[in-house]
PDB file of C-alpha atoms (C1' of nucleotides) in Angstrom:
ATOM      1  CA  MET R   1      -0.101  -0.240  -0.094  1.00 64.00           C
ATOM      2  CA  PRO R   2       1.383   3.501  -0.736  1.00 73.00           C
ATOM      3  CA  ASN R   3       1.930   5.563   2.106  1.00 95.00           C
ATOM      4  CA  ILE R   4       0.294   9.125   0.551  1.00 98.00           C
ATOM      5  CA  LEU R   5       1.218  12.176   2.538  1.00 98.00           C
ATOM      6  CA  PRO R   6      -1.980  13.507   4.354  1.00 98.00           C
ATOM      7  CA  THR R   7      -3.168  16.958   5.029  1.00 98.00           C
ATOM      8  CA  ALA R   8      -1.269  17.045   8.343  1.00 98.00           C
ATOM      9  CA  PHE R   9       1.956  16.751   6.582  1.00 98.00           C
ATOM     10  CA  TYR R  10       1.114  19.906   4.670  1.00 98.00           C
ATOM     11  CA  ASN R  11      -0.375  21.900   7.418  1.00 98.00           C
ATOM     12  CA  ARG R  12       2.789  23.267   8.705  1.00 98.00           C
ATOM     13  CA  PRO R  13       5.112  26.284   7.774  1.00 98.00           C
ATOM     14  CA  PRO R  14       6.405  26.123   4.073  1.00 98.00           C
ATOM     15  CA  GLU R  15       9.932  26.363   5.336  1.00 98.00           C
ATOM     16  CA  ILE R  16       9.381  22.934   7.037  1.00 98.00           C
ATOM     17  CA  VAL R  17       7.292  21.266   4.357  1.00 98.00           C
ATOM     18  CA  ALA R  18       9.632  22.453   1.600  1.00 98.00           C
ATOM     19  CA  ARG R  19      12.643  20.622   3.313  1.00 97.00           C
ATOM     20  CA  GLU R  20      10.568  17.610   4.412  1.00 97.00           C
ATOM     21  CA  LEU R  21       9.311  17.001   0.923  1.00 98.00           C
ATOM     22  CA  LEU R  22      12.706  16.369  -0.395  1.00 98.00           C
ATOM     23  CA  GLY R  23      13.388  12.658  -0.984  1.00 97.00           C
ATOM     24  CA  LYS R  24       9.806  11.906  -1.474  1.00 98.00           C
ATOM     25  CA  ILE R  25       7.853  10.427  -4.282  1.00 98.00           C
ATOM     26  CA  ILE R  26       5.610  12.469  -6.769  1.00 98.00           C
ATOM     27  CA  VAL R  27       3.190  10.187  -8.709  1.00 98.00           C
ATOM     28  CA  ARG R  28       1.140  11.349 -11.650  1.00 98.00           C
ATOM     29  CA  LYS R  29      -1.692   8.954 -12.869  1.00 98.00           C
ATOM     30  CA  LEU R  30      -2.665   9.486 -16.406  1.00 97.00           C
ATOM     31  CA  GLU R  31      -5.113   7.359 -18.618  1.00 93.00           C
ATOM     32  CA  HIS R  32      -2.523   4.711 -19.746  1.00 93.00           C
ATOM     33  CA  GLN R  33       0.613   5.628 -17.849  1.00 96.00           C
ATOM     34  CA  ILE R  34       2.035   6.295 -14.326  1.00 98.00           C
ATOM     35  CA  VAL R  35       4.905   8.678 -14.041  1.00 98.00           C
ATOM     36  CA  ARG R  36       6.881   8.882 -10.916  1.00 98.00           C
ATOM     37  CA  GLY R  37       9.800  10.904  -9.671  1.00 98.00           C
ATOM     38  CA  ARG R  38      11.636  11.879  -6.558  1.00 98.00           C
ATOM     39  CA  ILE R  39      11.587  15.351  -5.391  1.00 98.00           C
ATOM     40  CA  VAL R  40      15.006  16.966  -5.197  1.00 98.00           C
ATOM     41  CA  GLU R  41      14.459  20.677  -5.107  1.00 98.00           C
ATOM     42  CA  THR R  42      11.979  22.777  -3.613  1.00 98.00           C
ATOM     43  CA  GLU R  43      11.286  26.538  -2.565  1.00 98.00           C
ATOM     44  CA  GLY R  44       9.020  27.929   0.046  1.00 98.00           C
ATOM     45  CA  TYR R  45       7.022  30.839  -0.321  1.00 98.00           C
ATOM     46  CA  LEU R  46       5.429  32.770   3.015  1.00 98.00           C
ATOM     47  CA  ALA R  47       2.054  33.894   3.704  1.00 98.00           C
ATOM     48  CA  ARG R  48       3.280  37.089   5.222  1.00 97.00           C
ATOM     49  CA  GLY R  49       6.023  39.728   4.277  1.00 96.00           C
ATOM     50  CA  ASP R  50       7.097  37.953   1.231  1.00 97.00           C
ATOM     51  CA  GLU R  51       6.766  39.862  -1.770  1.00 96.00           C
ATOM     52  CA  ALA R  52       7.639  37.150  -4.191  1.00 97.00           C
ATOM     53  CA  ALA R  53       4.731  35.089  -2.702  1.00 98.00           C
ATOM     54  CA  HIS R  54       1.654  34.957  -5.161  1.00 98.00           C
ATOM     55  CA  GLY R  55      -0.514  35.682  -2.145  1.00 97.00           C
ATOM     56  CA  PHE R  56       1.217  39.121  -1.209  1.00 97.00           C
ATOM     57  CA  GLY R  57      -1.221  41.508  -3.250  1.00 95.00           C
ATOM     58  CA  GLY R  58      -4.396  39.566  -1.843  1.00 97.00           C
ATOM     59  CA  LYS R  59      -6.458  36.963  -3.142  1.00 97.00           C
ATOM     60  CA  THR R  60      -7.327  36.932  -7.080  1.00 97.00           C
ATOM     61  CA  LYS R  61      -9.145  34.601  -9.523  1.00 96.00           C
ATOM     62  CA  ARG R  62      -5.626  33.566 -10.331  1.00 97.00           C
ATOM     63  CA  ASN R  63      -4.261  32.797  -7.085  1.00 98.00           C
ATOM     64  CA  ALA R  64      -7.545  31.639  -5.393  1.00 98.00           C
ATOM     65  CA  SER R  65      -6.143  27.904  -4.858  1.00 98.00           C
ATOM     66  CA  LEU R  66      -3.407  29.321  -2.467  1.00 98.00           C
ATOM     67  CA  TYR R  67      -6.264  30.089  -0.053  1.00 98.00           C
ATOM     68  CA  LYS R  68      -7.318  26.412   0.050  1.00 98.00           C
ATOM     69  CA  ASP R  69      -6.444  24.033   2.771  1.00 98.00           C
ATOM     70  CA  ALA R  70      -2.899  22.497   3.065  1.00 98.00           C
ATOM     71  CA  GLY R  71      -2.448  19.765   0.279  1.00 98.00           C
ATOM     72  CA  HIS R  72      -3.891  21.248  -2.499  1.00 98.00           C
ATOM     73  CA  ALA R  73      -2.454  21.981  -5.784  1.00 98.00           C
ATOM     74  CA  TYR R  74      -1.752  25.499  -7.112  1.00 98.00           C
ATOM     75  CA  VAL R  75      -1.002  25.310 -10.596  1.00 98.00           C
ATOM     76  CA  HIS R  76      -0.280  28.716 -12.546  1.00 98.00           C
ATOM     77  CA  GLY R  77       1.127  29.600 -15.984  1.00 97.00           C
ATOM     78  CA  MET R  78       4.423  31.267 -16.387  1.00 96.00           C
ATOM     79  CA  ARG R  79       5.156  32.294 -19.966  1.00 95.00           C
ATOM     80  CA  GLN R  80       4.624  29.179 -22.092  1.00 96.00           C
ATOM     81  CA  TYR R  81       4.833  26.963 -19.261  1.00 97.00           C
ATOM     82  CA  PHE R  82       3.210  25.829 -16.180  1.00 98.00           C
ATOM     83  CA  LEU R  83       4.453  25.543 -12.393  1.00 98.00           C
ATOM     84  CA  LEU R  84       3.068  23.380  -9.435  1.00 98.00           C
ATOM     85  CA  ASP R  85       2.803  24.655  -5.909  1.00 98.00           C
ATOM     86  CA  ILE R  86       1.572  22.456  -3.005  1.00 98.00           C
ATOM     87  CA  VAL R  87      -0.379  24.786  -0.509  1.00 98.00           C
ATOM     88  CA  THR R  88       0.728  24.816   3.032  1.00 98.00           C
ATOM     89  CA  GLU R  89      -0.848  25.760   6.270  1.00 98.00           C
ATOM     90  CA  GLU R  90      -4.367  26.206   7.001  1.00 98.00           C
ATOM     91  CA  ILE R  91      -7.273  27.479   5.126  1.00 98.00           C
ATOM     92  CA  GLY R  92      -6.892  31.070   4.009  1.00 98.00           C
ATOM     93  CA  VAL R  93      -3.373  31.170   4.574  1.00 98.00           C
ATOM     94  CA  PRO R  94      -1.749  31.651   1.438  1.00 98.00           C
ATOM     95  CA  SER R  95       1.497  29.661   1.897  1.00 98.00           C
ATOM     96  CA  SER R  96       3.171  27.295  -0.441  1.00 98.00           C
ATOM     97  CA  VAL R  97       5.975  25.141  -1.762  1.00 98.00           C
ATOM     98  CA  LEU R  98       6.976  25.344  -5.260  1.00 98.00           C
ATOM     99  CA  ILE R  99       8.199  21.995  -6.862  1.00 98.00           C
ATOM    100  CA  ARG R 100      11.361  22.728  -8.708  1.00 98.00           C
ATOM    101  CA  ALA R 101      12.999  19.696  -9.898  1.00 98.00           C
ATOM    102  CA  VAL R 102      12.331  16.054  -9.609  1.00 98.00           C
ATOM    103  CA  GLU R 103      14.519  12.904 -10.465  1.00 98.00           C
ATOM    104  CA  PRO R 104      12.794  10.730 -12.994  1.00 98.00           C
ATOM    105  CA  LEU R 105      11.799   7.317 -11.744  1.00 98.00           C
ATOM    106  CA  GLN R 106       9.135   5.610 -13.734  1.00 98.00           C
ATOM    107  CA  GLY R 107       7.783   6.383 -16.993  1.00 98.00           C
ATOM    108  CA  ILE R 108      10.862   7.992 -18.267  1.00 98.00           C
ATOM    109  CA  GLU R 109      10.211   7.150 -22.060  1.00 98.00           C
ATOM    110  CA  TYR R 110       6.870   8.824 -21.748  1.00 98.00           C
ATOM    111  CA  MET R 111       8.666  11.973 -20.034  1.00 98.00           C
ATOM    112  CA  LYS R 112      11.244  11.835 -22.831  1.00 98.00           C
ATOM    113  CA  ALA R 113       8.376  11.895 -25.658  1.00 97.00           C
ATOM    114  CA  LEU R 114       6.550  14.824 -23.633  1.00 97.00           C
ATOM    115  CA  ARG R 115       9.694  16.801 -23.311  1.00 98.00           C
ATOM    116  CA  GLY R 116      11.277  16.044 -26.805  1.00 97.00           C
ATOM    117  CA  ILE R 117      14.618  15.391 -25.406  1.00 97.00           C
ATOM    118  CA  ASP R 118      16.637  12.022 -24.519  1.00 96.00           C
ATOM    119  CA  VAL R 119      18.767  13.391 -21.545  1.00 97.00           C
ATOM    120  CA  VAL R 120      17.323  11.967 -18.395  1.00 98.00           C
ATOM    121  CA  GLU R 121      19.021  14.841 -16.195  1.00 97.00           C
ATOM    122  CA  HIS R 122      17.309  17.310 -18.016  1.00 98.00           C
ATOM    123  CA  LEU R 123      13.726  16.024 -18.189  1.00 98.00           C
ATOM    124  CA  ALA R 124      12.482  17.621 -14.999  1.00 98.00           C
ATOM    125  CA  SER R 125      15.395  19.675 -13.713  1.00 98.00           C
ATOM    126  CA  GLY R 126      13.306  22.916 -13.508  1.00 98.00           C
ATOM    127  CA  PRO R 127       9.756  23.937 -12.528  1.00 98.00           C
ATOM    128  CA  GLY R 128       8.290  24.142 -16.010  1.00 98.00           C
ATOM    129  CA  LYS R 129      10.271  21.242 -17.516  1.00 98.00           C
ATOM    130  CA  PHE R 130       9.028  19.125 -14.658  1.00 98.00           C
ATOM    131  CA  CYS R 131       5.321  20.020 -15.203  1.00 98.00           C
ATOM    132  CA  ILE R 132       5.802  19.227 -19.044  1.00 98.00           C
ATOM    133  CA  ALA R 133       7.301  15.841 -18.053  1.00 98.00           C
ATOM    134  CA  PHE R 134       4.363  15.099 -15.800  1.00 98.00           C
ATOM    135  CA  GLU R 135       1.662  16.404 -17.657  1.00 98.00           C
ATOM    136  CA  ILE R 136       0.687  18.822 -15.192  1.00 98.00           C
ATOM    137  CA  ASN R 137      -1.493  21.794 -16.451  1.00 97.00           C
ATOM    138  CA  LYS R 138      -4.405  24.164 -15.395  1.00 97.00           C
ATOM    139  CA  GLU R 139      -6.983  21.108 -15.203  1.00 97.00           C
ATOM    140  CA  LEU R 140      -5.044  19.915 -11.837  1.00 98.00           C
ATOM    141  CA  ASP R 141      -5.223  23.768 -10.320  1.00 98.00           C
ATOM    142  CA  GLY R 142      -7.162  23.556  -7.080  1.00 98.00           C
ATOM    143  CA  ILE R 143      -7.291  19.730  -6.591  1.00 98.00           C
ATOM    144  CA  ASP R 144      -6.695  17.837  -3.233  1.00 98.00           C
ATOM    145  CA  ILE R 145      -3.514  15.509  -3.612  1.00 98.00           C
ATOM    146  CA  THR R 146      -4.095  14.037  -0.258  1.00 98.00           C
ATOM    147  CA  ASN R 147      -5.792  10.616  -1.277  1.00 94.00           C
ATOM    148  CA  SER R 148      -5.222   7.989  -3.776  1.00 92.00           C
ATOM    149  CA  ARG R 149      -8.009   8.907  -6.042  1.00 96.00           C
ATOM    150  CA  ALA R 150      -6.369  12.182  -7.024  1.00 98.00           C
ATOM    151  CA  PRO R 151      -4.209  12.103 -10.278  1.00 98.00           C
ATOM    152  CA  LEU R 152      -1.598  13.797  -8.622  1.00 98.00           C
ATOM    153  CA  TYR R 153      -0.255  12.977  -5.127  1.00 98.00           C
ATOM    154  CA  ILE R 154       3.280  12.320  -3.167  1.00 98.00           C
ATOM    155  CA  GLU R 155       4.172   9.288  -1.397  1.00 98.00           C
ATOM    156  CA  GLY R 156       6.509   8.840   1.455  1.00 96.00           C
ATOM    157  CA  GLU R 157       7.258   8.467   5.134  1.00 91.00           C
ATOM    158  CA  SER R 158       5.854  11.457   7.313  1.00 86.00           C
ATOM    159  CA  ASP R 159       8.938  11.489   9.416  1.00 83.00           C
ATOM    160  CA  SER R 160      12.074  13.025   7.792  1.00 83.00           C
ATOM    161  CA  ASP R 161      14.901  10.909   6.436  1.00 85.00           C
ATOM    162  CA  PRO R 162      18.117  11.537   8.480  1.00 89.00           C
ATOM    163  CA  SER R 163      20.265  10.155   5.915  1.00 92.00           C
ATOM    164  CA  LEU R 164      19.534  12.976   3.461  1.00 95.00           C
ATOM    165  CA  ARG R 165      22.199  15.668   3.030  1.00 97.00           C
ATOM    166  CA  ILE R 166      20.080  18.980   2.222  1.00 97.00           C
ATOM    167  CA  GLU R 167      21.505  22.355   1.300  1.00 97.00           C
ATOM    168  CA  LYS R 168      19.569  25.660   1.179  1.00 97.00           C
ATOM    169  CA  SER R 169      20.019  28.950  -0.483  1.00 97.00           C
ATOM    170  CA  GLY R 170      18.231  31.900  -1.596  1.00 96.00           C
ATOM    171  CA  ARG R 171      15.468  31.654  -4.009  1.00 97.00           C
ATOM    172  CA  ILE R 172      16.199  31.973  -7.925  1.00 96.00           C
ATOM    173  CA  GLY R 173      14.415  33.263 -10.923  1.00 95.00           C
ATOM    174  CA  ILE R 174      12.689  36.079  -9.129  1.00 95.00           C
ATOM    175  CA  SER R 175      13.345  39.743  -8.454  1.00 92.00           C
ATOM    176  CA  ARG R 176      11.820  40.263  -5.294  1.00 93.00           C
ATOM    177  CA  ALA R 177      12.616  38.717  -1.810  1.00 95.00           C
ATOM    178  CA  LYS R 178      15.132  36.553  -3.520  1.00 94.00           C
ATOM    179  CA  ASP R 179      17.597  36.496  -0.675  1.00 95.00           C
ATOM    180  CA  PHE R 180      14.961  34.638   1.590  1.00 97.00           C
ATOM    181  CA  PRO R 181      16.709  31.245   2.328  1.00 97.00           C
ATOM    182  CA  LEU R 182      13.851  29.007   1.540  1.00 98.00           C
ATOM    183  CA  ARG R 183      15.412  27.116  -1.655  1.00 98.00           C
ATOM    184  CA  PHE R 184      16.232  23.722  -0.553  1.00 98.00           C
ATOM    185  CA  TRP R 185      17.930  20.630  -2.570  1.00 98.00           C
ATOM    186  CA  ILE R 186      19.410  17.378  -2.038  1.00 98.00           C
ATOM    187  CA  LYS R 187      23.107  17.892  -2.152  1.00 97.00           C
ATOM    188  CA  GLY R 188      25.210  16.780  -5.260  1.00 96.00           C
ATOM    189  CA  ASN R 189      21.870  15.647  -6.683  1.00 97.00           C
ATOM    190  CA  PRO R 190      22.354  15.909 -10.670  1.00 97.00           C
ATOM    191  CA  TYR R 191      18.741  16.382 -11.378  1.00 98.00           C
ATOM    192  CA  VAL R 192      18.607  19.825  -9.705  1.00 98.00           C
ATOM    193  CA  SER R 193      18.130  22.981 -11.712  1.00 96.00           C
ATOM    194  CA  ARG R 194      20.888  25.268 -13.118  1.00 85.00           C
TER     195      ARG R 194
ATOM    196  C1'  DC I   1      -8.954  47.363 -24.380  1.00 71.24           C
ATOM    197  C1'  DA I   2      -3.871  48.202 -23.821  1.00 71.24           C
ATOM    198  C1'  DC I   3      -0.054  47.720 -21.314  1.00 71.24           C
ATOM    199  C1'  DC I   4       2.980  45.294 -18.558  1.00 71.24           C
ATOM    200  C1'  DA I   5       5.344  42.102 -15.091  1.00 71.24           C
ATOM    201  C1'  DG I   6       6.563  37.785 -14.363  1.00 71.24           C
ATOM    202  C1'  DA I   7       8.356  31.658  -9.426  1.00 71.24           C
ATOM    203  C1'  DT I   8      11.099  29.851 -17.435  1.00 71.24           C
ATOM    204  C1'  DC I   9      13.560  27.855 -20.779  1.00 71.24           C
ATOM    205  C1'  DC I  10      16.636  27.410 -24.631  1.00 71.24           C
ATOM    206  C1'  DT I  11      20.176  29.312 -27.656  1.00 71.24           C
ATOM    207  C1'  DC I  12      24.233  31.402 -28.424  1.00 71.24           C
ATOM    208  C1'  DT I  13      28.593  34.272 -26.975  1.00 71.24           C
TER     209       DT I  13
ATOM    210  C1'  DG N   1      25.715  35.397 -18.732  1.00 71.24           C
ATOM    211  C1'  DA N   2      22.563  37.932 -22.078  1.00 71.24           C
ATOM    212  C1'  DG N   3      18.740  38.055 -24.829  1.00 71.24           C
ATOM    213  C1'  DG N   4      14.703  36.598 -27.158  1.00 71.24           C
ATOM    214  C1'  DA N   5      10.308  33.765 -27.458  1.00 71.24           C
ATOM    215  C1'  DT N   6       5.710  33.936 -26.157  1.00 71.24           C
ATOM    216  C1'  DC N   7       1.247  33.577 -22.747  1.00 71.24           C
ATOM    217  C1'  DT N   8      -1.835  34.950 -19.172  1.00 71.24           C
ATOM    218  C1'  DG N   9      -3.772  37.775 -15.423  1.00 71.24           C
ATOM    219  C1'  DG N  10      -4.201  41.921 -13.304  1.00 71.24           C
ATOM    220  C1'  DT N  11      -4.507  46.763 -13.529  1.00 71.24           C
ATOM    221  C1'  DG N  12      -5.877  51.213 -14.899  1.00 71.24           C
ATOM    222  C1'  DG N  13      -8.182  54.559 -18.336  1.00 71.24           C
TER     223       DG N  13
END
DNA sequence: CACCAGATCCTCT
DNA sequence: GAGGATCTGGTGG
């Protein structure tokens, strides 16, 4: 039986969830395919005082999913790409964790076809690339990812893995509040972005 | 309705 | 490390 991360796992501060999501397995169930990967890089976005967070300017139609309960997906468009956040903390608190990079484990040929490249290290080594490889789009915006019926969920033990070597830094790819030390990744992992 | 910024990616240099 | 491609939502007139 898969051990799907429950609401309680996500109902914590984003800096904690971002760190704890490293090493977990993200699963995408498609019509005729299951795609799986190991989360190797994340970024936290705070509900308060974080100018880079999408909830900073208040609730709008675009970021409405951010205000849902912990464990919901927030998918938004960035130029030609989609990006996936997982909502953290309580209902109404717009904090989240961005999935920045994933190590492909299953459905690799499928991912190669979607991405149009053969280099496994580059299939999901960035938030936009990951969403292409896992076929994540606006249809998944706002869904609850804490149960096995969902087309997207994350598996793993709720307690952290002490053997993981984790590094952190300021966030990348943004202009405001970039110095917040909320980017986490697995040290030395070849599937991390940049 | 027009304008513009933005949590990216890819191709050069 | 720089620049361009290219898309959507938010804001203001």
